[in-house]
Amino acid sequence: MAKKKILFFGLLFCSVTLFAQRTDVEGMIYFDEQRRPNFRENIVIPDVNGYQVLKCDFHTHTVFSDGLVWPTIRLQEVWSEGLDAFALTEHIEYHPFKNDVKVDHNRSHEIIVKDAQKNNIILVKGTEVTRNTPPGHFNAIFIQDASEFIESQ
């Protein structure tokens, strides 16, 4: 009887600890250590000669090229760092995660376009191009379709 009580309370303790570590939202499990504080930096840069200065990052990557995060995480980083605009510039030629993430040169942008609008973040469509001839390596931003930069073999 004592063994059954120990087993029961042991299982109860384990299940309580496991459920304390995660939250289910629409079938997804989010662990607390992956949560970021909901705080936005306030970077104050004065207007210059009547022009509004925007804080931007036009060279970012996600798992759709050689980044380590999903596009929604990159958007959260941009928002929390106090930026006004950014571009996802996934590599055209380099896809180290292609066995895990389908190569689609426009998909990362498509995933977050609505969330960026909701959060008042300007999302610029872009890509990163690498060629063997000079200049060799550059970002193309304010584009319509990243697939247009694929070099024919």
CSV table of C-alpha atoms in Angstrom, one decimal:
chain,number,residue,atom,x,y,z
A,1,MET,CA,0.0,0.0,0.0
A,2,ALA,CA,2.8,2.4,0.9
A,3,LYS,CA,4.5,1.7,-2.5
A,4,LYS,CA,1.2,2.6,-4.3
A,5,LYS,CA,1.0,5.9,-2.4
A,6,ILE,CA,4.6,6.8,-3.2
A,7,LEU,CA,4.0,5.9,-6.9
A,8,PHE,CA,0.7,7.9,-7.0
A,9,PHE,CA,2.3,11.0,-5.4
A,10,GLY,CA,5.4,10.6,-7.5
A,11,LEU,CA,3.3,10.6,-10.7
A,12,LEU,CA,1.2,13.4,-9.5
A,13,PHE,CA,4.3,15.5,-8.7
A,14,CYS,CA,5.8,14.8,-12.1
A,15,SER,CA,2.6,15.7,-14.0
A,16,VAL,CA,2.1,18.9,-12.0
A,17,THR,CA,5.7,20.0,-12.7
A,18,LEU,CA,5.4,19.2,-16.4
A,19,PHE,CA,2.2,21.2,-16.8
A,20,ALA,CA,3.7,24.1,-14.9
A,21,GLN,CA,6.4,24.2,-17.6
A,22,ARG,CA,4.2,24.6,-20.7
A,23,THR,CA,1.3,26.3,-22.1
A,24,ASP,CA,-0.9,24.9,-24.9
A,25,VAL,CA,-2.2,27.4,-27.5
A,26,GLU,CA,-3.9,25.9,-30.5
A,27,GLY,CA,-2.0,22.7,-30.3
A,28,MET,CA,1.4,24.3,-29.9
A,29,ILE,CA,3.5,23.9,-26.7
A,30,TYR,CA,5.4,26.9,-25.5
A,31,PHE,CA,7.9,26.5,-22.7
A,32,ASP,CA,8.4,29.4,-20.3
A,33,GLU,CA,12.1,29.7,-20.9
A,34,GLN,CA,11.3,30.5,-24.5
A,35,ARG,CA,9.1,33.4,-23.6
A,36,ARG,CA,10.4,36.9,-24.0
A,37,PRO,CA,9.3,39.8,-21.8
A,38,ASN,CA,6.6,41.9,-23.5
A,39,PHE,CA,8.6,45.1,-23.4
A,40,ARG,CA,9.5,47.5,-26.2
A,41,GLU,CA,12.7,49.6,-26.1
A,42,ASN,CA,12.1,53.2,-26.7
A,43,ILE,CA,14.9,54.5,-28.9
A,44,VAL,CA,14.6,58.3,-29.2
A,45,ILE,CA,16.2,59.8,-32.2
A,46,PRO,CA,15.2,63.4,-33.0
A,47,ASP,CA,13.8,64.4,-36.4
A,48,VAL,CA,16.4,65.8,-38.8
A,49,ASN,CA,15.5,68.9,-40.8
A,50,GLY,CA,11.8,68.0,-40.6
A,51,TYR,CA,12.4,64.3,-41.7
A,52,GLN,CA,11.3,61.5,-39.3
A,53,VAL,CA,14.2,59.2,-38.5
A,54,LEU,CA,13.3,55.5,-38.5
A,55,LYS,CA,15.2,52.8,-36.7
A,56,CYS,CA,15.8,49.9,-39.2
A,57,ASP,CA,17.6,46.6,-39.8
A,58,PHE,CA,17.7,45.6,-43.4
A,59,HIS,CA,19.8,42.4,-43.0
A,60,THR,CA,18.1,39.6,-41.1
A,61,HIS,CA,17.7,35.9,-41.5
A,62,THR,CA,15.4,33.1,-40.4
A,63,VAL,CA,15.4,29.3,-40.7
A,64,PHE,CA,14.4,29.9,-44.4
A,65,SER,CA,18.1,30.6,-45.0
A,66,ASP,CA,20.8,30.5,-42.3
A,67,GLY,CA,19.0,32.0,-39.3
A,68,LEU,CA,18.1,30.0,-36.3
A,69,VAL,CA,14.6,31.3,-35.6
A,70,TRP,CA,11.1,31.3,-37.2
A,71,PRO,CA,10.0,34.6,-38.9
A,72,THR,CA,7.6,35.4,-36.0
A,73,ILE,CA,10.4,35.3,-33.5
A,74,ARG,CA,12.5,37.7,-35.7
A,75,LEU,CA,9.4,40.1,-35.7
A,76,GLN,CA,9.2,39.8,-31.9
A,77,GLU,CA,12.9,40.8,-31.7
A,78,VAL,CA,12.5,43.7,-34.0
A,79,TRP,CA,9.5,45.0,-32.0
A,80,SER,CA,11.1,44.6,-28.6
A,81,GLU,CA,14.3,46.2,-29.8
A,82,GLY,CA,12.3,49.3,-30.7
A,83,LEU,CA,12.9,49.2,-34.5
A,84,ASP,CA,10.4,50.8,-36.9
A,85,ALA,CA,11.3,48.8,-40.0
A,86,PHE,CA,13.2,45.7,-41.1
A,87,ALA,CA,13.7,43.3,-44.0
A,88,LEU,CA,14.0,39.6,-44.0
A,89,THR,CA,16.9,39.0,-46.4
A,90,GLU,CA,17.0,35.3,-46.8
A,91,HIS,CA,19.8,33.9,-48.9
A,92,ILE,CA,18.9,32.9,-52.5
A,93,GLU,CA,21.7,30.4,-52.9
A,94,TYR,CA,22.4,29.1,-49.3
A,95,HIS,CA,19.8,27.0,-47.5
A,96,PRO,CA,21.5,24.9,-44.7
A,97,PHE,CA,18.1,23.8,-43.3
A,98,LYS,CA,16.5,22.8,-46.7
A,99,ASN,CA,16.0,19.2,-45.4
A,100,ASP,CA,13.8,20.6,-42.6
A,101,VAL,CA,12.3,23.8,-44.2
A,102,LYS,CA,11.0,23.9,-47.7
A,103,VAL,CA,12.9,26.4,-49.9
A,104,ASP,CA,10.6,29.2,-50.7
A,105,HIS,CA,12.2,32.6,-51.2
A,106,ASN,CA,9.1,34.5,-50.3
A,107,ARG,CA,7.6,32.4,-47.5
A,108,SER,CA,9.3,34.0,-44.5
A,109,HIS,CA,7.9,37.4,-45.6
A,110,GLU,CA,4.4,36.0,-46.2
A,111,ILE,CA,4.3,34.4,-42.7
A,112,ILE,CA,4.7,37.7,-40.8
A,113,VAL,CA,3.3,40.4,-43.1
A,114,LYS,CA,-0.1,40.7,-41.2
A,115,ASP,CA,1.6,40.6,-37.8
A,116,ALA,CA,4.0,43.3,-38.8
A,117,GLN,CA,1.1,45.5,-39.9
A,118,LYS,CA,-0.7,44.8,-36.6
A,119,ASN,CA,2.4,45.9,-34.6
A,120,ASN,CA,3.1,49.0,-36.7
A,121,ILE,CA,6.4,47.6,-38.0
A,122,ILE,CA,7.3,48.4,-41.6
A,123,LEU,CA,8.2,45.1,-43.3
A,124,VAL,CA,10.4,45.5,-46.4
A,125,LYS,CA,10.6,42.6,-48.8
A,126,GLY,CA,14.2,41.7,-49.5
A,127,THR,CA,16.7,38.9,-50.2
A,128,GLU,CA,20.4,38.3,-50.1
A,129,VAL,CA,22.2,37.5,-53.3
A,130,THR,CA,25.7,35.9,-53.6
A,131,ARG,CA,27.5,35.8,-56.9
A,132,ASN,CA,31.0,34.7,-57.9
A,133,THR,CA,31.7,38.1,-59.6
A,134,PRO,CA,32.1,41.5,-57.9
A,135,PRO,CA,30.3,42.8,-55.9
A,136,GLY,CA,29.5,39.2,-55.1
A,137,HIS,CA,27.4,39.6,-52.0
A,138,PHE,CA,24.6,42.1,-51.6
A,139,ASN,CA,21.1,42.6,-50.2
A,140,ALA,CA,18.2,43.6,-52.6
A,141,ILE,CA,15.4,45.4,-50.7
A,142,PHE,CA,12.1,46.9,-51.7
A,143,ILE,CA,11.6,44.0,-54.2
A,144,GLN,CA,8.4,42.3,-55.3
A,145,ASP,CA,9.5,38.6,-55.7
A,146,ALA,CA,12.7,37.2,-54.3
A,147,SER,CA,12.5,34.2,-56.7
A,148,GLU,CA,13.3,36.6,-59.5
A,149,PHE,CA,16.9,36.7,-58.2
A,150,ILE,CA,17.5,33.0,-58.8
A,151,GLU,CA,20.4,32.6,-61.2
A,152,SER,CA,19.7,30.1,-64.0
A,153,GLN,CA,22.3,27.3,-64.0
